Coordinates of C-alpha atoms in Angstrom, one line a residue:
Chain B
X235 CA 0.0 0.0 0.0
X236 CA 1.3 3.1 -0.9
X237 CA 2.3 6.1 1.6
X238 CA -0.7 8.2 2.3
X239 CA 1.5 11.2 2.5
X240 CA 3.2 10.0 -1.3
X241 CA -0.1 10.7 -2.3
X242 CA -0.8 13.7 -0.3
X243 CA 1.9 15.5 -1.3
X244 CA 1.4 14.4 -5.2
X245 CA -2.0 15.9 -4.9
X246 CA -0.8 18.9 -3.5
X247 CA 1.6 19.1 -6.5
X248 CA -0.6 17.7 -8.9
X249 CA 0.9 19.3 -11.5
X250 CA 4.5 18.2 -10.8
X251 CA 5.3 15.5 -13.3
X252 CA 8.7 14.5 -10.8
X253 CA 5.8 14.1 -8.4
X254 CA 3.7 12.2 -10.2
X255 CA 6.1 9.7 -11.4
X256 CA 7.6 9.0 -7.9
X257 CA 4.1 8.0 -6.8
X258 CA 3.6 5.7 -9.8
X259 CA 7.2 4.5 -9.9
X260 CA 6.1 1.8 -7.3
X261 CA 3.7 0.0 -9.8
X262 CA 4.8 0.9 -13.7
X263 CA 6.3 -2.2 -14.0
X264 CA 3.2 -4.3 -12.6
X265 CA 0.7 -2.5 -15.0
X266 CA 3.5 -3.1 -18.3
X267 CA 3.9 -6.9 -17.6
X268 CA -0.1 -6.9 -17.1
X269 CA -0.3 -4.9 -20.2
X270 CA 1.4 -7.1 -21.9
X271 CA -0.1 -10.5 -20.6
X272 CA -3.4 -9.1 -22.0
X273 CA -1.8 -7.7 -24.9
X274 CA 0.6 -10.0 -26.1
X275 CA 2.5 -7.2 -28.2
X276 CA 5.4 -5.4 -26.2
X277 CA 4.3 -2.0 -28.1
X278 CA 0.5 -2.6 -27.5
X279 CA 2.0 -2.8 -23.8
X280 CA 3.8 0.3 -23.4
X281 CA 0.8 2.3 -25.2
X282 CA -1.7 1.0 -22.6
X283 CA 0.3 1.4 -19.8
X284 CA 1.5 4.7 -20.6
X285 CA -2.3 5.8 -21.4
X286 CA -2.8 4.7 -18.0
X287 CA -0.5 6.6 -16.4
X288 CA -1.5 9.1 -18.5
X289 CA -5.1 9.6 -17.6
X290 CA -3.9 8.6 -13.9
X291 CA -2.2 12.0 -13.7
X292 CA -4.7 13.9 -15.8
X293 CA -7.5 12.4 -13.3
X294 CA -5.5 12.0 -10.4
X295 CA -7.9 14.4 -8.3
X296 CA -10.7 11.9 -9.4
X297 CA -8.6 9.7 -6.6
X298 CA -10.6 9.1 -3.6
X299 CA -7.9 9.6 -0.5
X300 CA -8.0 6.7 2.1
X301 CA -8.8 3.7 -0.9
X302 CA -6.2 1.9 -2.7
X303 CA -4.3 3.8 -5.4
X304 CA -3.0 0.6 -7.3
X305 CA -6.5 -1.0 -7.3
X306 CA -7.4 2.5 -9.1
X307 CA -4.8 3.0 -11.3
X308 CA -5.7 -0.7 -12.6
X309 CA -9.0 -0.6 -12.9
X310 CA -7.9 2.5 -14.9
X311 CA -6.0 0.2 -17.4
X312 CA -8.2 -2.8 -17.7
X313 CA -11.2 -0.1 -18.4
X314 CA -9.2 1.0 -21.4
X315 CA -8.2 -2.1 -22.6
X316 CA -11.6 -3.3 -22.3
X317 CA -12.5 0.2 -24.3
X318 CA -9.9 0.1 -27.0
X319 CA -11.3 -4.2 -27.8
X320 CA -14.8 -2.6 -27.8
X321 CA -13.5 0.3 -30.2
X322 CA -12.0 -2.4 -32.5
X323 CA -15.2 -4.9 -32.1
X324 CA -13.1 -7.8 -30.7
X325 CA -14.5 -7.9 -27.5
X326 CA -17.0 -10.2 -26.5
X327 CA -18.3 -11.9 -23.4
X328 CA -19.1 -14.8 -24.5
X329 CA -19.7 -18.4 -23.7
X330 CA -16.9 -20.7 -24.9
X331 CA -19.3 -23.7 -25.9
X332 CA -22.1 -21.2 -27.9
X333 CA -22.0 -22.0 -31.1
X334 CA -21.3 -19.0 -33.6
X335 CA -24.3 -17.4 -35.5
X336 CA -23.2 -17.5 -39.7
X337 CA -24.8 -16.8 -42.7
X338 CA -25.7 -20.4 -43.5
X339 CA -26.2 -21.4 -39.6
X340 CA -24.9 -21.7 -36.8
X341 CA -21.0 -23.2 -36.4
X342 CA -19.2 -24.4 -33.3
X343 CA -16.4 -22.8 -32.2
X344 CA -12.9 -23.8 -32.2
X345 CA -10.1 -22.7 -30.1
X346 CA -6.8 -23.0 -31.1
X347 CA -5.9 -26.3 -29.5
X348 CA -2.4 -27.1 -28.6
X349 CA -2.9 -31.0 -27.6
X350 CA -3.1 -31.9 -31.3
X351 CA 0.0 -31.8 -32.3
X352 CA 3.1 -32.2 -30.2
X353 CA 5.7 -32.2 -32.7
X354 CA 4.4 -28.9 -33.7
X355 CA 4.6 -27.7 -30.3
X356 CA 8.4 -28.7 -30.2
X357 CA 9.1 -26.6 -32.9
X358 CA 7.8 -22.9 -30.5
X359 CA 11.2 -21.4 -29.8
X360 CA 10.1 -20.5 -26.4
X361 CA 8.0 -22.4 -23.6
X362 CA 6.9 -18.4 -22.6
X363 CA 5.6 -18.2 -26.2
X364 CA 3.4 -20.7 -25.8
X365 CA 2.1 -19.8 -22.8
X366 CA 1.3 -16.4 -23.6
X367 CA -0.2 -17.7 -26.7
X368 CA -2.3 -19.8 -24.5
X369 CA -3.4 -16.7 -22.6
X370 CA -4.3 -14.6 -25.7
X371 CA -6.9 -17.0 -26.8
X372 CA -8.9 -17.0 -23.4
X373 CA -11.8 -14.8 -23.0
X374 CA -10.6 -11.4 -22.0
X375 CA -12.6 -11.5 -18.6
X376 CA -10.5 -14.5 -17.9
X377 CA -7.2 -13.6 -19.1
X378 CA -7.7 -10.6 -16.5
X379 CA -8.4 -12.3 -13.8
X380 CA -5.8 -14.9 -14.4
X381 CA -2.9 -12.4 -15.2
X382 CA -4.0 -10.4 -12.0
X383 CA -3.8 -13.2 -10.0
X384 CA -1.7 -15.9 -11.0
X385 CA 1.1 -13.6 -12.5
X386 CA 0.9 -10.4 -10.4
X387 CA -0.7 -11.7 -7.0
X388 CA -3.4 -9.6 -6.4
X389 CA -5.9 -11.0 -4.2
X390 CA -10.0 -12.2 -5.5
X391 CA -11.1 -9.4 -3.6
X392 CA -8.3 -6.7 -5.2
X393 CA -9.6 -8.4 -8.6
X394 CA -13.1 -7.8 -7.6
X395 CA -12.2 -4.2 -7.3
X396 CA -10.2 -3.8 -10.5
X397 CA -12.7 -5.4 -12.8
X398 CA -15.9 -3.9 -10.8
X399 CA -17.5 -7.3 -10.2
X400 CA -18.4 -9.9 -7.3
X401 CA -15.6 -11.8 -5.9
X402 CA -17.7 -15.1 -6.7
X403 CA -17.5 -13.6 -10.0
X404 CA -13.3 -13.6 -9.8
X405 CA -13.7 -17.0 -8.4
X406 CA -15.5 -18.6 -11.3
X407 CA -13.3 -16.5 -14.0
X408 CA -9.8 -17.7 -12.5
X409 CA -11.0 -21.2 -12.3
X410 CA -12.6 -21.7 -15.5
X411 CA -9.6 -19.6 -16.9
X412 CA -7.5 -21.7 -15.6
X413 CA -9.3 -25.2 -17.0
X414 CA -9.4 -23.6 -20.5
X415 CA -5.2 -23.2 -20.0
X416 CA -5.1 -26.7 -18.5
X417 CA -6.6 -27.4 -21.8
X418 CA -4.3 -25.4 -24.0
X419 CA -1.0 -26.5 -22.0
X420 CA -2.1 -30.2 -21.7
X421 CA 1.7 -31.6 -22.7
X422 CA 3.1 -29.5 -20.1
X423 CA 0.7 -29.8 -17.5
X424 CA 0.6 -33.7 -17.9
X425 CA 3.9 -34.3 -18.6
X426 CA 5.0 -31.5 -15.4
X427 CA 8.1 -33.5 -14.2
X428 CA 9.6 -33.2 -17.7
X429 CA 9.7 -29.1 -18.0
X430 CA 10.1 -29.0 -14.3
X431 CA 7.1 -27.8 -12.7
X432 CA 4.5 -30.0 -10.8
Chain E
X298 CA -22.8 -32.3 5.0
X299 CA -20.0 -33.7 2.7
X300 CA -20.0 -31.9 -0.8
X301 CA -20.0 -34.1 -3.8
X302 CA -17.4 -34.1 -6.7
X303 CA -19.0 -31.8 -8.7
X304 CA -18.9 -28.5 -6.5
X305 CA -15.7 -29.9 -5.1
X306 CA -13.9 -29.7 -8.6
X307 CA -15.6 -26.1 -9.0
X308 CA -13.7 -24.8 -6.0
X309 CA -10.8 -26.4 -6.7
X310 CA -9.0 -23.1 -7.9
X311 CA -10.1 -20.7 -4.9
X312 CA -8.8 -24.1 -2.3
X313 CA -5.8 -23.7 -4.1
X314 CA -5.7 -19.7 -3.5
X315 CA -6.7 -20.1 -0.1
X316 CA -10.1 -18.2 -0.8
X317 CA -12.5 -20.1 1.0
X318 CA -13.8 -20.5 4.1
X319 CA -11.5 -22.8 7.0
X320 CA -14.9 -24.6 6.9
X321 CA -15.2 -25.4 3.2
X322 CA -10.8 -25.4 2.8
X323 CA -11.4 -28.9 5.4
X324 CA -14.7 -30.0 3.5
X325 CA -12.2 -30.4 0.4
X326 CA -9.0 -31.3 1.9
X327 CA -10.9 -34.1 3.4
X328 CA -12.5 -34.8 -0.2
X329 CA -9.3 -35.2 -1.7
X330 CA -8.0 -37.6 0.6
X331 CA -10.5 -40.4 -0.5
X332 CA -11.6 -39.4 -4.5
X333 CA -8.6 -39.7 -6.7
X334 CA -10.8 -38.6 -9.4
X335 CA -10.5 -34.9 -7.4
X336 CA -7.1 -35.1 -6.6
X337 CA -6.0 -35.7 -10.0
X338 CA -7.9 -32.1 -11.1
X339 CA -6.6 -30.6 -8.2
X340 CA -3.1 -31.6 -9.1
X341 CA -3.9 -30.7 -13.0
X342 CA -4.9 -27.2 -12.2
X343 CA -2.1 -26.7 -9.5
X344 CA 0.5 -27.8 -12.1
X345 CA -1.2 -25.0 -14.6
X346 CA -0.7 -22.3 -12.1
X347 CA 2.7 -22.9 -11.8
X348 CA 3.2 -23.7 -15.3
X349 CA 2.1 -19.8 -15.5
X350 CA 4.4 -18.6 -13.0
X351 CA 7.9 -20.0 -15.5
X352 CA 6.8 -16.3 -17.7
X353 CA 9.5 -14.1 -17.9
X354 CA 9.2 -10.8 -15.9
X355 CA 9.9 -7.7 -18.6
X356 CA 10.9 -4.4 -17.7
X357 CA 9.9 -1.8 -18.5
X358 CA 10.9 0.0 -22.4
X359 CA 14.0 2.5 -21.8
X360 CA 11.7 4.9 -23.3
X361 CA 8.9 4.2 -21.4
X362 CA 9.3 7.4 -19.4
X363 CA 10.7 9.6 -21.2
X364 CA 7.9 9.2 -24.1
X365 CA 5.6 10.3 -20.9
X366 CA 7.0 12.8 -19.5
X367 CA 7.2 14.4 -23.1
X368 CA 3.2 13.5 -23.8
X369 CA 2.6 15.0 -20.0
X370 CA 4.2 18.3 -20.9
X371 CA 3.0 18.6 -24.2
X372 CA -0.7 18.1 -22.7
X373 CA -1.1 20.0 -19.6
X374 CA -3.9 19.7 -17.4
X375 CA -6.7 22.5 -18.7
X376 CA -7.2 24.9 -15.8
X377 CA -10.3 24.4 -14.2
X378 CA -11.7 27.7 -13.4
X379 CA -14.8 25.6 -11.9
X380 CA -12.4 24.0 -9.5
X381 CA -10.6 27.6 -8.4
X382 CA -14.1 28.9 -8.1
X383 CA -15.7 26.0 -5.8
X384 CA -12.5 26.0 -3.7
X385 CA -11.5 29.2 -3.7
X386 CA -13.7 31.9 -4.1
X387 CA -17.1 30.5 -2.7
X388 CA -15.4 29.8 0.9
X389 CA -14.2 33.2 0.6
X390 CA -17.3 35.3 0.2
X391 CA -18.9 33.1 2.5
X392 CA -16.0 33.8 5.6
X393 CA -16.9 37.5 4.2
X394 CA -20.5 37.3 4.8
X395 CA -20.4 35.4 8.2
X396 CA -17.3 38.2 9.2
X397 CA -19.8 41.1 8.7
X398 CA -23.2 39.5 9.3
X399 CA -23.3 40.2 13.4
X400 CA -22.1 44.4 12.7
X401 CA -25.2 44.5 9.8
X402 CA -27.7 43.0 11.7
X403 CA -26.3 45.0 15.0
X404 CA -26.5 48.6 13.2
X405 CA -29.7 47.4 11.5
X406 CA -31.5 46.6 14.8
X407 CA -30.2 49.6 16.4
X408 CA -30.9 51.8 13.1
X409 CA -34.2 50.1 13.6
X410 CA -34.9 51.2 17.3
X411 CA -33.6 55.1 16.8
X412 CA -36.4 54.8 13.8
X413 CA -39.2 53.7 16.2
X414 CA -38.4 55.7 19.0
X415 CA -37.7 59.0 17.0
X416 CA -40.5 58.6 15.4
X417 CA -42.9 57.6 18.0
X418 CA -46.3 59.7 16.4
X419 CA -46.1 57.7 13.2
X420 CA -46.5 54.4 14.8
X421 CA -49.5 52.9 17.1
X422 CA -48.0 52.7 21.0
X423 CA -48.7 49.6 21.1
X424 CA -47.1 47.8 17.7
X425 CA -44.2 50.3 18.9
X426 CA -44.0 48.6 22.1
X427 CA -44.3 45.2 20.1
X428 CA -41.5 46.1 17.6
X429 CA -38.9 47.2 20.2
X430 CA -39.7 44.0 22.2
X431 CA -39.2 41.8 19.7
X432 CA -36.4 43.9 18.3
X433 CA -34.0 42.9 21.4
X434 CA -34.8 39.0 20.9
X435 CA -31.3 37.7 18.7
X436 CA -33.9 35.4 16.4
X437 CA -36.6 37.4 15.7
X438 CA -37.5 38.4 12.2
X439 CA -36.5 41.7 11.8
X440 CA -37.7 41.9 7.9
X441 CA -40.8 40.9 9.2
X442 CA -40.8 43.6 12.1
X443 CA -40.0 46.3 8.6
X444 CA -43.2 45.4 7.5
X445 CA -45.1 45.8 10.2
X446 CA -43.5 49.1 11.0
X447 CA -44.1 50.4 7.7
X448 CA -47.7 49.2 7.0
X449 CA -48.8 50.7 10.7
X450 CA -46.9 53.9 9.8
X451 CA -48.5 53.8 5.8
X452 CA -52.0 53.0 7.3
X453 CA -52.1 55.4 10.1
X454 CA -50.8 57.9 7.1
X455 CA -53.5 56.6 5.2
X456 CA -55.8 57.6 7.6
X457 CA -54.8 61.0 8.6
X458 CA -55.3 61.6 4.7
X459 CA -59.0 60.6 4.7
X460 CA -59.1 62.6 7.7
X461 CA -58.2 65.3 5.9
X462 CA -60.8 64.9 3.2
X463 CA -63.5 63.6 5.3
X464 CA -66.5 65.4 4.6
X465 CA -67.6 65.6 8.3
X466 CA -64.2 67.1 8.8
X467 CA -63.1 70.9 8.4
X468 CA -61.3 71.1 5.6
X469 CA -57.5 71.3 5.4
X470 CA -56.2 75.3 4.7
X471 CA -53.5 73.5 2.9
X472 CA -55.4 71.6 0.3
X473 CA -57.3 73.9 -2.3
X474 CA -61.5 73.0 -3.0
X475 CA -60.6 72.7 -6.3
X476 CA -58.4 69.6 -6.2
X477 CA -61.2 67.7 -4.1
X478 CA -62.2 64.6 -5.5
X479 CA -65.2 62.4 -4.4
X480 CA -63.5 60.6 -2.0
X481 CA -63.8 63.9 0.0
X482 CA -67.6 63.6 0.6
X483 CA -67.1 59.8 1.9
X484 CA -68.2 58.8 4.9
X485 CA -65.4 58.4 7.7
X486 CA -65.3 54.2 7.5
X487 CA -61.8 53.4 7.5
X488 CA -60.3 51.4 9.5
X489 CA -56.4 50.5 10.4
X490 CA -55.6 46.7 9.4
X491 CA -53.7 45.0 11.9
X492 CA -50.4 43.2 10.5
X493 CA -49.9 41.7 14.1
X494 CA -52.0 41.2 17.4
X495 CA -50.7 43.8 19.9
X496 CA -48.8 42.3 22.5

């Protein structure tokens, strides 16, 4: 939790860039490697972080003293990511198993299924890769509450501040996030001892 | 009552996270000891969390910062004259007013008295009495009291002037025959309205 007096002072100075940056200094790592875990593209990355610190600062008297300035300044950045997919009509909650409505009826969906072929798999330069390949075809409302909590360690109920939703919500979108990886990762996950986790 | 393998496996990932209750973290760690079927998911999903946690930690761009700070200066916050107004000037005409409220409303009651007492012939006795009274009381309303005074002095005016055209009265030296109207030749029937019940 960040000094109350930090943010105080930065108030005070609200106009004090120096200011502004020590404050945020403490989380702009955090909110890239989330940005990027949701983005998959370094540059995507450092354009919605930095838009997030941007309208942090611009906003910053929008901040509510006594609550918690990282659960702000996140919700902040999964708002806009959630804005810029909406923007670019590639964000959907949807239901993995509804089928797809076409022009000739409706289709199943597939998801890009890593099981199939492990030969290919070999052949990823980078276990990372496919991992965060795995990530980028979940849901987004899953992918957020995995990355928040399995990769940056916030807690259900910091989620359930950050994406504005019940924390039996968080609960249900981490687990099924995490069977649709299971999925996705199979050869790792059952085959743990031979990558080295498990 | 012992949950079945169906809700167990759907809290599998919070009893992993610790999220649960102590009561329903021993309902499943009991589960697991007997249904391999559970433990096996349990195991599946734990191995998937730390499968995620191998990622690579990035830093952040070299020019992560400096492409801010530049954005930051070339965009500065507008000036919100709304803002300077609520949180400036508002509190300070209103430590202005509340400054010089007690000397108006002193020299104002005062101002008030010296009226009613210099002027004690235009006024009834009695709503004199009444004014001045309630004049000295700190809450009473002293607009209120203006009106009183005024309407008792206007009517008692009033009345001196059909006095003076009365047509049982002698008529006034000062007012010529000519400029007589015929209100003049009414009978003497006014009377004074009260504004407030003597006290």
């Amino acid at each position: 939790m960040l000094n109350t007096q930090a943010i105080a002072n930065a108030r005070y100075r609200e106009t004090n860039i120096e200011a502004f940056e020590e404050l945020v200094r403490t989380y702009d790592n955090k909110l890239y490697r989330v940005a990027l875990r949701l983005t998959g593209n370094p540059e995507e990355a450092k354009d919605l972080a930095q838009e997030a610190l941007f309208r942090a600062y611009r906003g910053f008297n929008k901040f509510k003293m006594g609550t918690s300035f990282e659960r702000w300044l996140f919700r902040i950045a999964s708002n806009l990511y959630i804005d810029k997919l909406r923007k670019h009509g590639k964000y959907r909650f949807e239901s993995l198993d509804e089928p797809i409505p076409t022009k000739d009826g409706y289709v199943q969906k597939t998801l890009p299924d890593l099981t199939g072929n492990p030969a290919e798999i070999a052949e990823l330069n980078e276990l990372t890769d496919k991992i965060q390949a795995a990530l980028q075809s979940l849901p987004l409302n899953y992918r957020m509450a995995v990355v928040l909590y399995d990769l940056e360690g916030f807690s259900y109920e910091e989620i359930s501040g950050i994406l504005d939703c019940a924390i039996g919500t968080v609960r249900s979108r981490i687990h099924r996030g995490r069977r649709l990886l299971r999925k996705k990762l199979a050869p790792y996950v059952y085959q743990g001892t031979e990558i080295g986790v498990g | 009552m012992n949950m079945n393998c169906e809700k167990v496996k759907s809290l599998l990932s919070a009893y992993l996270d610790s999220e649960l209750s102590s009561h329903e973290m021993r309902q499943i760690r009991l589960h697991l000891i007997d249904c391999e079927t559970c433990k096996s998911e349990y195991e599946s999903l734990r191995t998937t969390k730390d499968i995620l946690g191998m990622l690579d930690s990035p830093s952040l761009p070299r020019e992560f910062w400096p492409e801010l700070r530049d954005r930051i200066k070339s965009q500065p916050i507008p000036k919100s004259y709304s803002n300077l107004f609520m949180k400036l000037i508002i509190p300070a005409a209103a430590m202005v007013i509340l400054a010089i409220l007690p000397f108006v409303m002193a020299t104002h009651t005062r101002a008030s008295k010296d009226f009613i007492s210099t002027k004690p012939n235009s006024i009834e006795p009695y709503v004199r009495e009444y004014i001045i009274s309630e004049l000295d009381r700190p809450f009473s309303d002293k607009t209120s009291l203006g009106f009183v005074a005024a309407g008792q002095a206007v009517t008692m005016y009033s009345s001196n002037l059909f006095e003076l055209y009365d047509g049982y009265s002698e008529p006034n030296d000062t007012i010529p025959a000519s400029t007589r109207t015929e209100k003049q030749t009414q009978p003497k029937a006014f009377q004074p309205v009260m504004f407030v019940s003597p006290k």
